[in-house]
GROMACS .gro file of C-alpha atoms in nm:
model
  353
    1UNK     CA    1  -1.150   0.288   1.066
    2UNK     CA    2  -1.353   0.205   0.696
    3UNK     CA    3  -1.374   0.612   0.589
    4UNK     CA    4  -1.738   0.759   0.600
    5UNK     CA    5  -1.776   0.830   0.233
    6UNK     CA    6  -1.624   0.590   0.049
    7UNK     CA    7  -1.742   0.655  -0.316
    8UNK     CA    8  -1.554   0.369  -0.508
    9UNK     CA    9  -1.667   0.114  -0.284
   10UNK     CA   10  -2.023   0.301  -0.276
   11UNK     CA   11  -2.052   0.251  -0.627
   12UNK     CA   12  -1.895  -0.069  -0.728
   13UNK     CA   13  -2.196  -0.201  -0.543
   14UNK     CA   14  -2.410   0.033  -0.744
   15UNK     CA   15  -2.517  -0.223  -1.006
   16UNK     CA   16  -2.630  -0.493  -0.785
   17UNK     CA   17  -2.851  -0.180  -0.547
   18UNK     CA   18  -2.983  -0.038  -0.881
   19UNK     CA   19  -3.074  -0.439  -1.027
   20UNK     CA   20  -2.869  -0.418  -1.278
   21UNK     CA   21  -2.676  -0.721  -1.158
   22UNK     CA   22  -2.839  -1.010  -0.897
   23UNK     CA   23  -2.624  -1.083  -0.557
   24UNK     CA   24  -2.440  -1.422  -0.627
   25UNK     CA   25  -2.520  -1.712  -0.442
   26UNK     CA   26  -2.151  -1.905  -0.458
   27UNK     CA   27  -1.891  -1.765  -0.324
   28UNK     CA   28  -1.749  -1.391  -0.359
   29UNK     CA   29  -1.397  -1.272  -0.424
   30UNK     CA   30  -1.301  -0.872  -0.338
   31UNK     CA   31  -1.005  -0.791  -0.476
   32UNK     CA   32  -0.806  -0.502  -0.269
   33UNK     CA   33  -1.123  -0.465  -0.078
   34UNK     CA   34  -1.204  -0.235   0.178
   35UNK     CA   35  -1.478  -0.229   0.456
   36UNK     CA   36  -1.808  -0.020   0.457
   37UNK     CA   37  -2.177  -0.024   0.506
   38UNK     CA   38  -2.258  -0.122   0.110
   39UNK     CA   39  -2.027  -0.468   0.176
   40UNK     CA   40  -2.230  -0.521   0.474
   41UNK     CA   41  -2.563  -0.478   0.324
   42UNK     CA   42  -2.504  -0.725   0.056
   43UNK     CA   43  -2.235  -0.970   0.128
   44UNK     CA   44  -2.259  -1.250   0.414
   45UNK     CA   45  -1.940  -1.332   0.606
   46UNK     CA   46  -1.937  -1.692   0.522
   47UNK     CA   47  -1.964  -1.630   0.157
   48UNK     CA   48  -1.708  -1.331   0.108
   49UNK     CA   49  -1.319  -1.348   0.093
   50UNK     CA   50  -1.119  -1.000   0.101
   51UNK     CA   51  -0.833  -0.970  -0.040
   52UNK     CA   52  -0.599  -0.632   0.106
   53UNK     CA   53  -0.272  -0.633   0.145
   54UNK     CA   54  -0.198  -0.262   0.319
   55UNK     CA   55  -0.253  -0.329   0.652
   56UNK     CA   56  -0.503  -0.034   0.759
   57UNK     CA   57  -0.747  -0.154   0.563
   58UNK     CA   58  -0.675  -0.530   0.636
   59UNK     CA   59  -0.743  -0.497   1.019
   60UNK     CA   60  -1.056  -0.274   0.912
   61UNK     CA   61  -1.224  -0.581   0.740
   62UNK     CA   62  -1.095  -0.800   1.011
   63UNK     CA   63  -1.267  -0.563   1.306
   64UNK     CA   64  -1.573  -0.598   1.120
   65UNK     CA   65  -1.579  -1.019   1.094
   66UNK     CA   66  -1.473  -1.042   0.757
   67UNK     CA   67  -1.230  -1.338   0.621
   68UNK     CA   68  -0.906  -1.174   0.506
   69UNK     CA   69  -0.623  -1.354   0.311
   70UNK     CA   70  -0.277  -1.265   0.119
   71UNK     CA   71  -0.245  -1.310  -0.243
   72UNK     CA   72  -0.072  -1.637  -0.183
   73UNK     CA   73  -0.344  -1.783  -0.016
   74UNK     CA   74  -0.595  -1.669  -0.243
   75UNK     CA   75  -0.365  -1.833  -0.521
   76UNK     CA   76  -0.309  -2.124  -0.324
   77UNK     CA   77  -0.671  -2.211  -0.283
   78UNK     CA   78  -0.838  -2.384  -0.584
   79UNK     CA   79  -1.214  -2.176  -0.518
   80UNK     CA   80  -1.366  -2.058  -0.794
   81UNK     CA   81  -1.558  -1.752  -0.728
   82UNK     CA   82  -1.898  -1.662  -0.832
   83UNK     CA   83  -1.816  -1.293  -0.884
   84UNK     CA   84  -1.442  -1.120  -0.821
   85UNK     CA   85  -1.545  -0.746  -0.704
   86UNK     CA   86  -1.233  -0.537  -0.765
   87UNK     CA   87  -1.105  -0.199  -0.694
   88UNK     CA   88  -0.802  -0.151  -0.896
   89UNK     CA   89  -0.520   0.036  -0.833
   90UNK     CA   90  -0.424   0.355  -1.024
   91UNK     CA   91  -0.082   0.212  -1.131
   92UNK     CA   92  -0.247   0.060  -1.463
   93UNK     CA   93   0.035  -0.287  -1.507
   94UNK     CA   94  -0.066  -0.326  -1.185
   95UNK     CA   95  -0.422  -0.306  -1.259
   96UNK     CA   96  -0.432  -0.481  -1.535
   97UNK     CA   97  -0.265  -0.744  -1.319
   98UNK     CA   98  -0.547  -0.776  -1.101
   99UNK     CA   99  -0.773  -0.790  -1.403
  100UNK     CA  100  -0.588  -1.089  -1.496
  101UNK     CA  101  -0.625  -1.286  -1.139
  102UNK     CA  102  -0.984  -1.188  -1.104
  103UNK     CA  103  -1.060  -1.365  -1.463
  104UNK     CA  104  -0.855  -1.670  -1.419
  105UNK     CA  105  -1.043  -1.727  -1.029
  106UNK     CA  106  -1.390  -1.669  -1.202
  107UNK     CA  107  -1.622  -1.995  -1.207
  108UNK     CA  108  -1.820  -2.025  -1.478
  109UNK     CA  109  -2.085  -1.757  -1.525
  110UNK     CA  110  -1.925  -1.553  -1.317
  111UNK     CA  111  -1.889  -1.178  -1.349
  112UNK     CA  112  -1.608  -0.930  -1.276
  113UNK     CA  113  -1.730  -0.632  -1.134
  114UNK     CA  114  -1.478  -0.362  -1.096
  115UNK     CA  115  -1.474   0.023  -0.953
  116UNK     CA  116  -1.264   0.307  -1.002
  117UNK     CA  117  -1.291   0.711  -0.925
  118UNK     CA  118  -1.296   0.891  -1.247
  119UNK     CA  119  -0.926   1.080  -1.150
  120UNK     CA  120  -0.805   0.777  -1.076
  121UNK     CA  121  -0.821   0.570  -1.400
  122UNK     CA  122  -1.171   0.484  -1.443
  123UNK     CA  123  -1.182   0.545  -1.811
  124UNK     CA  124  -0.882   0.302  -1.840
  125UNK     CA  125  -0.951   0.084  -1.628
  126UNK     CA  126  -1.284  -0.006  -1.824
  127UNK     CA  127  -1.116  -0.028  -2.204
  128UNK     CA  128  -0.875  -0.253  -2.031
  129UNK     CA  129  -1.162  -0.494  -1.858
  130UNK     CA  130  -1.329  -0.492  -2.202
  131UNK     CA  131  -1.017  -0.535  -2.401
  132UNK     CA  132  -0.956  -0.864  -2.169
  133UNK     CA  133  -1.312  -0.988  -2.082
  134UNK     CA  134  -1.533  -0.804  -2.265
  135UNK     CA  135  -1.832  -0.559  -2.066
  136UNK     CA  136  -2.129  -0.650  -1.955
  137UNK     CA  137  -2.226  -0.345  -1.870
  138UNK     CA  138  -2.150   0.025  -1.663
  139UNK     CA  139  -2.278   0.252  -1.410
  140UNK     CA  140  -2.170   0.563  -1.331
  141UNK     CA  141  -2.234   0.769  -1.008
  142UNK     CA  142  -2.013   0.976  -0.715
  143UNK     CA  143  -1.775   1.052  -0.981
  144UNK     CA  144  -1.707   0.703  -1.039
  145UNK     CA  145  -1.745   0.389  -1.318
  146UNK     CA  146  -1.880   0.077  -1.224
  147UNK     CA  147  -1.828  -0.186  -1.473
  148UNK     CA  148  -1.827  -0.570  -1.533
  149UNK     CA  149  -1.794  -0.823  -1.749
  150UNK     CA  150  -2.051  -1.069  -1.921
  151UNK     CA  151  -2.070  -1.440  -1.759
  152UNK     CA  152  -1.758  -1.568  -1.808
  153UNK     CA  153  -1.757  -1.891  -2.080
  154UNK     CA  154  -1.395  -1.903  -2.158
  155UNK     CA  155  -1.472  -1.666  -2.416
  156UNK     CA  156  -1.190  -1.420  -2.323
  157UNK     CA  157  -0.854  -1.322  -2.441
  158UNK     CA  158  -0.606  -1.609  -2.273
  159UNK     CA  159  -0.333  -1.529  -2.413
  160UNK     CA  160  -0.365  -1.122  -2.345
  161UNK     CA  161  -0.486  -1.284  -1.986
  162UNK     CA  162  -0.124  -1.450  -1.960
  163UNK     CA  163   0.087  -1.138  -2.075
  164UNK     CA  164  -0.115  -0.865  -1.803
  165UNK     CA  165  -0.062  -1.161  -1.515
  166UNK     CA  166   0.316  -1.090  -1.536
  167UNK     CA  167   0.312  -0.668  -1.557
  168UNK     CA  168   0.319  -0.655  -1.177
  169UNK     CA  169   0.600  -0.980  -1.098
  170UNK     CA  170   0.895  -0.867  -0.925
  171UNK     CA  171   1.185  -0.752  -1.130
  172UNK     CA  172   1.574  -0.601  -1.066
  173UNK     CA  173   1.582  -0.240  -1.072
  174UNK     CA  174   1.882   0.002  -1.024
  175UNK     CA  175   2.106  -0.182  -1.210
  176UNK     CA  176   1.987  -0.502  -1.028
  177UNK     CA  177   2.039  -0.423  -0.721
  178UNK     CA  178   1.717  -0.443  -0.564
  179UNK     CA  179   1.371  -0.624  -0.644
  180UNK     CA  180   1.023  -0.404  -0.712
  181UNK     CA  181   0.743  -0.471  -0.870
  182UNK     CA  182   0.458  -0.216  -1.047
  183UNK     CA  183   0.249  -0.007  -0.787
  184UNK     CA  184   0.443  -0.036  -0.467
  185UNK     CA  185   0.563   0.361  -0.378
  186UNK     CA  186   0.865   0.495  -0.626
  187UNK     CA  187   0.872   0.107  -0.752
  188UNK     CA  188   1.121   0.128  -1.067
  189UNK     CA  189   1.355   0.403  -0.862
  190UNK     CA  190   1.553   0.538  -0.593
  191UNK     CA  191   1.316   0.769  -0.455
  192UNK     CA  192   1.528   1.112  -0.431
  193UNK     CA  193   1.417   1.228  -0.094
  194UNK     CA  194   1.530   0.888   0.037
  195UNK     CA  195   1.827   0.960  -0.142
  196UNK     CA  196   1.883   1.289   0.004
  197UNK     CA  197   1.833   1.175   0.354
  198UNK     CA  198   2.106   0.879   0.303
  199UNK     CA  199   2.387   1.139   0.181
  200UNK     CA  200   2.285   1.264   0.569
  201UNK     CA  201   2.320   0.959   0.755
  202UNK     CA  202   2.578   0.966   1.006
  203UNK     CA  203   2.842   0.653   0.961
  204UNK     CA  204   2.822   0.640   1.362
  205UNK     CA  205   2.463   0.530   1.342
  206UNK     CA  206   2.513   0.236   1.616
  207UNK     CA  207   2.262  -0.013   1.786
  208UNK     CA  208   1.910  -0.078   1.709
  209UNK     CA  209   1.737   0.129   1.498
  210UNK     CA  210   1.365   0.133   1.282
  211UNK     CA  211   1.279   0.217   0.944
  212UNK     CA  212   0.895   0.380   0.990
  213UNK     CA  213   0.773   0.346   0.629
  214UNK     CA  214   1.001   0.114   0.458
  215UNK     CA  215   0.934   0.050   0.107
  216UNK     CA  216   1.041  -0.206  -0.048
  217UNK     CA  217   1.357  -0.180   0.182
  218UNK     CA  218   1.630   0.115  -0.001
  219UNK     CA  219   1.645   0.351   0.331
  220UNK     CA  220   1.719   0.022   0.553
  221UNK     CA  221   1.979  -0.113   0.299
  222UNK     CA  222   2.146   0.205   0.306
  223UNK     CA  223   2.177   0.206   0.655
  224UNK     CA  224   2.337  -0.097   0.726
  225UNK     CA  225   2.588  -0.061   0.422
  226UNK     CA  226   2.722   0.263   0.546
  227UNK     CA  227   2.651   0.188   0.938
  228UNK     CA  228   2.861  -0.083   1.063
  229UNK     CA  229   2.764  -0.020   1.436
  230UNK     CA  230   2.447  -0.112   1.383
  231UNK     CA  231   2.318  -0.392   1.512
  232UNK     CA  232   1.928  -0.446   1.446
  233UNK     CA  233   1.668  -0.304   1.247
  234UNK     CA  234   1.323  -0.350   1.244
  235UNK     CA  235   1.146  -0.192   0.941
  236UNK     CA  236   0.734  -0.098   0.960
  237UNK     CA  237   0.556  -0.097   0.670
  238UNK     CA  238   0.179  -0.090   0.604
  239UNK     CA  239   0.196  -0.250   0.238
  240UNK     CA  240   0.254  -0.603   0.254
  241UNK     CA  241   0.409  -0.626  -0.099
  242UNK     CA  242   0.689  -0.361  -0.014
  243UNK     CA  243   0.731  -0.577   0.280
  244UNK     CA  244   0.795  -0.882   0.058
  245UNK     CA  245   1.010  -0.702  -0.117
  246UNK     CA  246   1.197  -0.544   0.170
  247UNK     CA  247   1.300  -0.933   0.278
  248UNK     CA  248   1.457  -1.026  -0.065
  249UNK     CA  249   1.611  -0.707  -0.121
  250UNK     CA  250   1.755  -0.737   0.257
  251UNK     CA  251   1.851  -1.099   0.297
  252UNK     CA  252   2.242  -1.106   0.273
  253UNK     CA  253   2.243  -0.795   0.543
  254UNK     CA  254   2.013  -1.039   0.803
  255UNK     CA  255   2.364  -1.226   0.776
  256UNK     CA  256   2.514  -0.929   0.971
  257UNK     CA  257   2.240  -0.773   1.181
  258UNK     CA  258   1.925  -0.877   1.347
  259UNK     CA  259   1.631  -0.796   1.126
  260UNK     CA  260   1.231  -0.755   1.145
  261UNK     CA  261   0.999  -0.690   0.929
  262UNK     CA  262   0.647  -0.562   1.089
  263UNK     CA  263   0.359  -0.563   0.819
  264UNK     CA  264   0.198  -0.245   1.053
  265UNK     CA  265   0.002   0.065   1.075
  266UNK     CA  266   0.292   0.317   1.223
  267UNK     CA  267  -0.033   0.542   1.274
  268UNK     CA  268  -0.168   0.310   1.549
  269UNK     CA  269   0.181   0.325   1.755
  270UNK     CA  270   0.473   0.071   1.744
  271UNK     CA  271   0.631  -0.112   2.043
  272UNK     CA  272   1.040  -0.147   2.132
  273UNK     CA  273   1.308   0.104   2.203
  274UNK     CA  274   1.506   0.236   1.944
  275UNK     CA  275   1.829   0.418   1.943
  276UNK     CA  276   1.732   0.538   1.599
  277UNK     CA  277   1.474   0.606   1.408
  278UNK     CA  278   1.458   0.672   1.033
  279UNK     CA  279   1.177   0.764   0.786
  280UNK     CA  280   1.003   0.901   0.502
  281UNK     CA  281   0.671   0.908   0.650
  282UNK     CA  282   0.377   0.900   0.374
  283UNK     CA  283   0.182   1.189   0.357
  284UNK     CA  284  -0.121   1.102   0.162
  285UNK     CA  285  -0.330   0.735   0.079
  286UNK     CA  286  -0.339   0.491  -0.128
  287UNK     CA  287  -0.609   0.682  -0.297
  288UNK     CA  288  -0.348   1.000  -0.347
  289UNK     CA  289  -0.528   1.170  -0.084
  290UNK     CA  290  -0.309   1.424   0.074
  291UNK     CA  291  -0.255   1.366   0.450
  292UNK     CA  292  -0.004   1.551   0.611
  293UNK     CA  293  -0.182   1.421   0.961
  294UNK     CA  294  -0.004   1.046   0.896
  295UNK     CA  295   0.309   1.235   0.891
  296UNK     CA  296   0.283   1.436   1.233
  297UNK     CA  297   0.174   1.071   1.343
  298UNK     CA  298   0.509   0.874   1.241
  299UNK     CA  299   0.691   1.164   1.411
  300UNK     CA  300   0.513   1.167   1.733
  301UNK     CA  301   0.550   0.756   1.709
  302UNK     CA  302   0.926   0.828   1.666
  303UNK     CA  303   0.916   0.996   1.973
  304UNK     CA  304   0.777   0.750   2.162
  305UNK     CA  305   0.998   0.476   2.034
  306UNK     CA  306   1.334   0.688   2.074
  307UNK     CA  307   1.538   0.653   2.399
  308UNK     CA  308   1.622   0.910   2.579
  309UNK     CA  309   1.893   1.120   2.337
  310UNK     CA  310   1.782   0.858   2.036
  311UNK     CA  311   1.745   1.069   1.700
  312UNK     CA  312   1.476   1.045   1.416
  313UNK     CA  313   1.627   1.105   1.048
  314UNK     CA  314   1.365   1.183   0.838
  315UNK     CA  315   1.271   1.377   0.478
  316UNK     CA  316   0.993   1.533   0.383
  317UNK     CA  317   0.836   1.791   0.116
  318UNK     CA  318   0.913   2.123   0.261
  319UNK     CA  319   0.581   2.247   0.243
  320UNK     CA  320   0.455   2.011   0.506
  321UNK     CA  321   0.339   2.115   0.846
  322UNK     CA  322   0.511   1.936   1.045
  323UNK     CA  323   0.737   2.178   1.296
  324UNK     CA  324   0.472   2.202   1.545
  325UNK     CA  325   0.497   1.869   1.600
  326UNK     CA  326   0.861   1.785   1.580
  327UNK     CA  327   0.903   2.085   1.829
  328UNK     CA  328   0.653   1.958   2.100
  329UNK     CA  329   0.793   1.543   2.060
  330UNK     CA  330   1.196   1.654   2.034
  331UNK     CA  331   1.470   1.868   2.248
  332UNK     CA  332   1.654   1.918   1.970
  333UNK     CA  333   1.538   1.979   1.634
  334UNK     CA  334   1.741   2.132   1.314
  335UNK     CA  335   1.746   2.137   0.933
  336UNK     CA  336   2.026   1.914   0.805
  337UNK     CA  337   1.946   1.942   0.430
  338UNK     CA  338   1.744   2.102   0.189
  339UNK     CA  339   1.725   2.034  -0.168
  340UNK     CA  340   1.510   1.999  -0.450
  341UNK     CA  341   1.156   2.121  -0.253
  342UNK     CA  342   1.285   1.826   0.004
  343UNK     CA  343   1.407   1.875   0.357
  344UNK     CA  344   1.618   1.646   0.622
  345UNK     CA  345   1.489   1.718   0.976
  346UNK     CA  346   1.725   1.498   1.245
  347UNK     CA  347   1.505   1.543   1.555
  348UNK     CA  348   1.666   1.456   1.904
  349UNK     CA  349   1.478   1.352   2.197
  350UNK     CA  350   1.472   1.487   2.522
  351UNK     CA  351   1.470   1.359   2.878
  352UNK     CA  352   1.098   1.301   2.821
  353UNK     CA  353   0.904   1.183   2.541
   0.00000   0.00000   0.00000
């Protein structure tokens, strides 16, 4: 569900409410959009393609009628777009990424018309449109910046347009051993509570398992190195470019063990049976929101996956609130590590879920 107050999205489509900007009539891009009564008041479904790779807010536009695609098939398709609304991401390579796409799909005359909360890069995020583009203008309102560029004429900066396109490409990390790119979570590292809940992976680990959360694939990788027993893994993740990821950086281990890879909201509940489960739940979104709630989800969707005497490994801040719920979904439950503010809680379930 689209959140109630959505103030980015409220005021990216402050400049076209306010007349500062007129509604195009070709075709409209929205880059990383998200759904909410100001796209509905102004864009028709036939005109309007969203763009939105994490999967909550994905079937959110799709609920509400609106044409969704992946980056590839926006890329694919040779539309040129009449405006490109964007709401970029706080990871600025990866932002200025997106800058980059939304210039080169512009028709001619076109506008970019871009959004941003002012804790979450705003200022930036407008030198960098204007540094590319140049501005047409800004708004600002809700504690946000609204700002676009002049109709484009060719008139920008090509060759800076070329360098930002490549900030967010895939790249080795960790000494090559894995593929990330900019903006997916703890992209250009081994995330160290991941790390401290491999060190507490039984070798034993045997069957099928799931990876709630998976990244761009390290906690599933670990597994199967150090788990010979195991025998399939599906890994859930909401963000579809982690997911990508997760495939390369897992394709020799598909050679050993059955593999899936489930772009999916773990919130909404998960089907199979799993002799294991292991995570390290989010607990905030995209928009740095904390939200311990999507954590006491993932472990009460553990539950329900786990067969009867199947065990959840998972890590988490030790601050969060999550023993309530661990005690009401599992028999067992105990501390296996604690270290650096971070805690391993293997959970074991009952009889019952």
């Amino acid at each position: 569900m689209a959140a109630q107050h959505d103030a980015p999205l409220e005021t990216l489509f402050l400049p076209f409410a306010a007349g500062n900007l007129r509604w195009p009539q070709g075709p409209v891009l929205f880059l990383r959009a998200r759904d909410g009564w100001p796209l509905r008041e102004h864009a028709a479904s036939d005109q309007l393609v969203c763009e939105q790779s994490f999967r909550p807010f994905a079937a959110a536009l799709e609920r509400s009628g609106w044409q969704v695609r992946d980056e590839a098939q926006v890329q694919g398709d040779a539309t040129r777009y009449a405006a490109v609304l964007v709401l970029p991401p706080r990871q600025r390579d990866e932002a200025r990424a997106l800058f980059a796409r939304a210039v080169a799909l512009l028709a001619p005359g076109g506008i970019v018309v871009a959004c941003q909360s002012n804790n979450e890069g705003a200022r930036s995020g407008e030198s960098d449109l204007q540094q590319l583009a140049g501005l047409g203008g800004k708004l600002t309102k809700n504690h946000c910046r609204a700002y676009w560029t002049a109709p484009a004429d060719g008139s920008h900066d090509e060759a800076l347009r070329k360098r930002w396109a490549a900030l967010d490409a895939p790249r080795t990390i960790v000494d090559g051993r894995f593929h990330s790119r900019p903006g997916v979570f703890a992209w250009d590292r081994i995330d160290p509570a991941s790390a401290l809940l491999v060190e507490q992976l039984p070798a034993d680990l045997a069957g099928h398992g799931a990876d709630l959360g998976a990244g761009w694939g390290y906690l599933s990788a670990e597994v199967l190195a150090r788990c010979p027993k195991v025998s399939a893994l599906d890994l859930y993740e909401a963000e579809a470019r982690a997911l990508a990821l997760a495939r390369t950086n897992l394709a020799a281990a598909g050679e050993r063990a059955k593999l899936g890879f489930r772009w999916h909201d773990v919130t909404a509940g998960i089907e199979g049976r799993y002799d294991f489960v292991v995570s390290n739940p989010p607990f905030h979104t995209p928009a740095r929101e904390d939200r311990p709630d999507i954590g006491q989800r993932f472990i009460a969707v553990a539950a329900q996956a786990l067969r009867p005497g199947g065990k959840l490994f998972m890590v988490a801040n030790r601050h969060l609130p999550y023993e309530q719920i661990l005690n009401d979904s599992f028999g067992k439950v105990h501390v296996a590590a604690e270290r650096d503010g971070f805690k391993v809680i293997v959970g074991t379930r009952g009889g019952r879920a």
